[in-house]
C-alpha positions as protocol buffer text, in pm:
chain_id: "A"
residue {
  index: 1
  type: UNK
  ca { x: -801 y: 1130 z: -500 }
}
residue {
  index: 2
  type: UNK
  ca { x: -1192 y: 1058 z: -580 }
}
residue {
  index: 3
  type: UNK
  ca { x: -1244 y: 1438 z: -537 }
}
residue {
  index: 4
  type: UNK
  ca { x: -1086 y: 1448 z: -862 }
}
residue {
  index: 5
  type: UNK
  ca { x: -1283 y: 1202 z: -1065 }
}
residue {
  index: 6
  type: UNK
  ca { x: -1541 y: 1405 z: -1109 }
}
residue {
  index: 7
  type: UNK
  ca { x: -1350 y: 1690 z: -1261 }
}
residue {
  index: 8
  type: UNK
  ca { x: -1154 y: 1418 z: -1477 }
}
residue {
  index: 9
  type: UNK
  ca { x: -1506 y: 1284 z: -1661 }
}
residue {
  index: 10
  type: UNK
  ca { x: -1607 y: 1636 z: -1735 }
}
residue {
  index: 11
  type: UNK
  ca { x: -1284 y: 1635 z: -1880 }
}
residue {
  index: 12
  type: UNK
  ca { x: -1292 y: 1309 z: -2086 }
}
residue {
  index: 13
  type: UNK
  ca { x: -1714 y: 1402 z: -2174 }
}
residue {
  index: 14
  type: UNK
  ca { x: -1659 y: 1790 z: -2324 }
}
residue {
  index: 15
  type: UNK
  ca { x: -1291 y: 1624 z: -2500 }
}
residue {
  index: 16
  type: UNK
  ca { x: -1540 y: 1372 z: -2685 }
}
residue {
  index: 17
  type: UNK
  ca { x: -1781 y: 1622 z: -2777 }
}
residue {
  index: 18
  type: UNK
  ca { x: -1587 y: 1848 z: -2890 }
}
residue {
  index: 19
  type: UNK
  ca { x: -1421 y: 1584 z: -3102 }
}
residue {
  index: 20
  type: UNK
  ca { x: -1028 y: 1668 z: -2934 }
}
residue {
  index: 21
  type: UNK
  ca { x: -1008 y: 1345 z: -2793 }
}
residue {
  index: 22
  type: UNK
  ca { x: -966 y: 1068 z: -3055 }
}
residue {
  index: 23
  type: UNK
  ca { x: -778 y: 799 z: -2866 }
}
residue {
  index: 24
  type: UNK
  ca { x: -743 y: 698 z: -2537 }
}
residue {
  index: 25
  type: UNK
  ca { x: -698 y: 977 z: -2214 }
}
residue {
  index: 26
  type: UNK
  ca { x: -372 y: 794 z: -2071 }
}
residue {
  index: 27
  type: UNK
  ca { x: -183 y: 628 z: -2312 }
}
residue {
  index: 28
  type: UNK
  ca { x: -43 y: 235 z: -2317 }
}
residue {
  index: 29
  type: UNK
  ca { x: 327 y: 404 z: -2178 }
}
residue {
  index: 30
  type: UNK
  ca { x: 144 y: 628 z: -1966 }
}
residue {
  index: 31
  type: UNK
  ca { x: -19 y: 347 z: -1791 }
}
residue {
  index: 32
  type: UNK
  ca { x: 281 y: 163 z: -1767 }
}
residue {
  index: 33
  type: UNK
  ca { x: 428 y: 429 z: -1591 }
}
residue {
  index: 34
  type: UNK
  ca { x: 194 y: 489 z: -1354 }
}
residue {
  index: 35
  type: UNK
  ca { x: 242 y: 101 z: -1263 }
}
residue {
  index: 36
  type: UNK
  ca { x: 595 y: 192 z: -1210 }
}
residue {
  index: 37
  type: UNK
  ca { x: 549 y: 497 z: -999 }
}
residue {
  index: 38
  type: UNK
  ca { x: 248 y: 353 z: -786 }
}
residue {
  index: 39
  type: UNK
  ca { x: 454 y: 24 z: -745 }
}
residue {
  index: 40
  type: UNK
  ca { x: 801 y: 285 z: -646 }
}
residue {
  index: 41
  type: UNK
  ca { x: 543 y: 464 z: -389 }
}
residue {
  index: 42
  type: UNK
  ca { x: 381 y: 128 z: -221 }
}
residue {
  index: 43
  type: UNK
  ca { x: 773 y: -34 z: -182 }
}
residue {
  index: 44
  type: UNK
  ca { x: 889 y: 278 z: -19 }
}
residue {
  index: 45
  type: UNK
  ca { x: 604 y: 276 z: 230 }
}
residue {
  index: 46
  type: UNK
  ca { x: 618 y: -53 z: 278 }
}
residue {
  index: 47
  type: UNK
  ca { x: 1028 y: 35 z: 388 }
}
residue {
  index: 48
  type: UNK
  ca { x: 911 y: 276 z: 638 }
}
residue {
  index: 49
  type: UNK
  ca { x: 802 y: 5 z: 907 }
}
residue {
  index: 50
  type: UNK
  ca { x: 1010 y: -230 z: 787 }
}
residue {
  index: 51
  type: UNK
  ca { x: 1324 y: -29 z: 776 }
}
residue {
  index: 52
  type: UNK
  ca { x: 1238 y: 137 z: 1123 }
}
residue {
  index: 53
  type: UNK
  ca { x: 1125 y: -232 z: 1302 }
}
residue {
  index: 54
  type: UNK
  ca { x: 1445 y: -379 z: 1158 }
}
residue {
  index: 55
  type: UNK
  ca { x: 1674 y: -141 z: 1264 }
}
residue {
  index: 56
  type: UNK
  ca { x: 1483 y: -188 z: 1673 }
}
residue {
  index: 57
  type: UNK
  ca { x: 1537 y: -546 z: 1648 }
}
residue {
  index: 58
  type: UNK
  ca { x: 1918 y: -462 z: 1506 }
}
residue {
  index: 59
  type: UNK
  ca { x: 1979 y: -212 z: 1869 }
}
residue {
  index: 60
  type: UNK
  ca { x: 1877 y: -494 z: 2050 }
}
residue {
  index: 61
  type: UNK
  ca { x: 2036 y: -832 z: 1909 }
}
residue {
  index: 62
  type: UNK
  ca { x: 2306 y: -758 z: 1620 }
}
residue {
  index: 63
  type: UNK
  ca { x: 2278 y: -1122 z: 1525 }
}
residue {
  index: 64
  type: UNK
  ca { x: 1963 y: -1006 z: 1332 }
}
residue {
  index: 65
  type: UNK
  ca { x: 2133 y: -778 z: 1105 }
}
residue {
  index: 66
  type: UNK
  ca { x: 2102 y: -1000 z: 769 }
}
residue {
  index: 67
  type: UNK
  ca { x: 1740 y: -1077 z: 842 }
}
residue {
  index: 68
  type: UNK
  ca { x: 1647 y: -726 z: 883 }
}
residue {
  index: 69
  type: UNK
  ca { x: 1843 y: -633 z: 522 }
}
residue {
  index: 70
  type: UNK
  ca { x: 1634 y: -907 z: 373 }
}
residue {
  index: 71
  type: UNK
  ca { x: 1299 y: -810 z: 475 }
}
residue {
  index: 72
  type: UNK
  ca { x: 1381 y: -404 z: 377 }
}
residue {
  index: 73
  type: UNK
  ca { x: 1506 y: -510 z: 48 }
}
residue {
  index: 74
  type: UNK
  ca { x: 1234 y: -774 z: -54 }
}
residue {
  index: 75
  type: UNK
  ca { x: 930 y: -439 z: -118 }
}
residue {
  index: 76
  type: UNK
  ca { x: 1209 y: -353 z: -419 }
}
residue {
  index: 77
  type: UNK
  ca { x: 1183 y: -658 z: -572 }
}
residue {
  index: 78
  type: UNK
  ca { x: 803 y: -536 z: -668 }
}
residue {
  index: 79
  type: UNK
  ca { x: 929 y: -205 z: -827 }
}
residue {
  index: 80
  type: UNK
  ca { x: 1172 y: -434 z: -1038 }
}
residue {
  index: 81
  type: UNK
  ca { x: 865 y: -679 z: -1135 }
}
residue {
  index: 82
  type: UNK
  ca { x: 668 y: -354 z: -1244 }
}
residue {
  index: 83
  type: UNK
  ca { x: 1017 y: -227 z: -1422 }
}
residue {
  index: 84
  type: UNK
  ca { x: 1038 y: -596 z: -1606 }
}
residue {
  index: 85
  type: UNK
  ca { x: 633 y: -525 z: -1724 }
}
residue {
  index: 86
  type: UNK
  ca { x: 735 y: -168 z: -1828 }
}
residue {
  index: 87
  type: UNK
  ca { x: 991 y: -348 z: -2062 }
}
residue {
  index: 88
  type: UNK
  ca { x: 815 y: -633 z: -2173 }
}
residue {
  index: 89
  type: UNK
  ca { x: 471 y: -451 z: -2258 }
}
């Protein structure tokens, strides 16, 4: 990812030179988007472990079957938050 910065102010600096850039490079619903994906990407790696400790603990004791659906759903609550910020913004 920083192997691209570079490349992206060269970008940005000749695009204000030249004048073809009048407003901003990523725009207020870009942003917001990228929120939303970034938030979708974290939750699902965060479900990984989760998903794969909860379903160890379920092979041993079944009695922890509703704690281990509670921990993998709770990273989705965060793509919902960023979802509600999409909206509202």
């Amino acid at each position: 990812m920083l192997e691209l910065a570079p490349a992206f102010v060269d970008a940005v600096t000749l695009a204000q030179e030249t004048g073809a850039a009048s407003g901003p490079v990523i725009t207020k619903n870009g942003m917001a988007a990228l929120a939303v994906g970034l938030a979708a990407l974290a939750a699902g790696y965060a479900e990984r472990g989760i998903g794969s400790a909860a379903i160890g603990a379920i092979a041993e004791d079944e009695s922890l079957f509703g704690t281990g659906l509670i921990m993998t759903v709770l990273p989705e609550t965060l793509v919902i938050l960023a979802l509600v910020t999409f909206f509202v913004g």
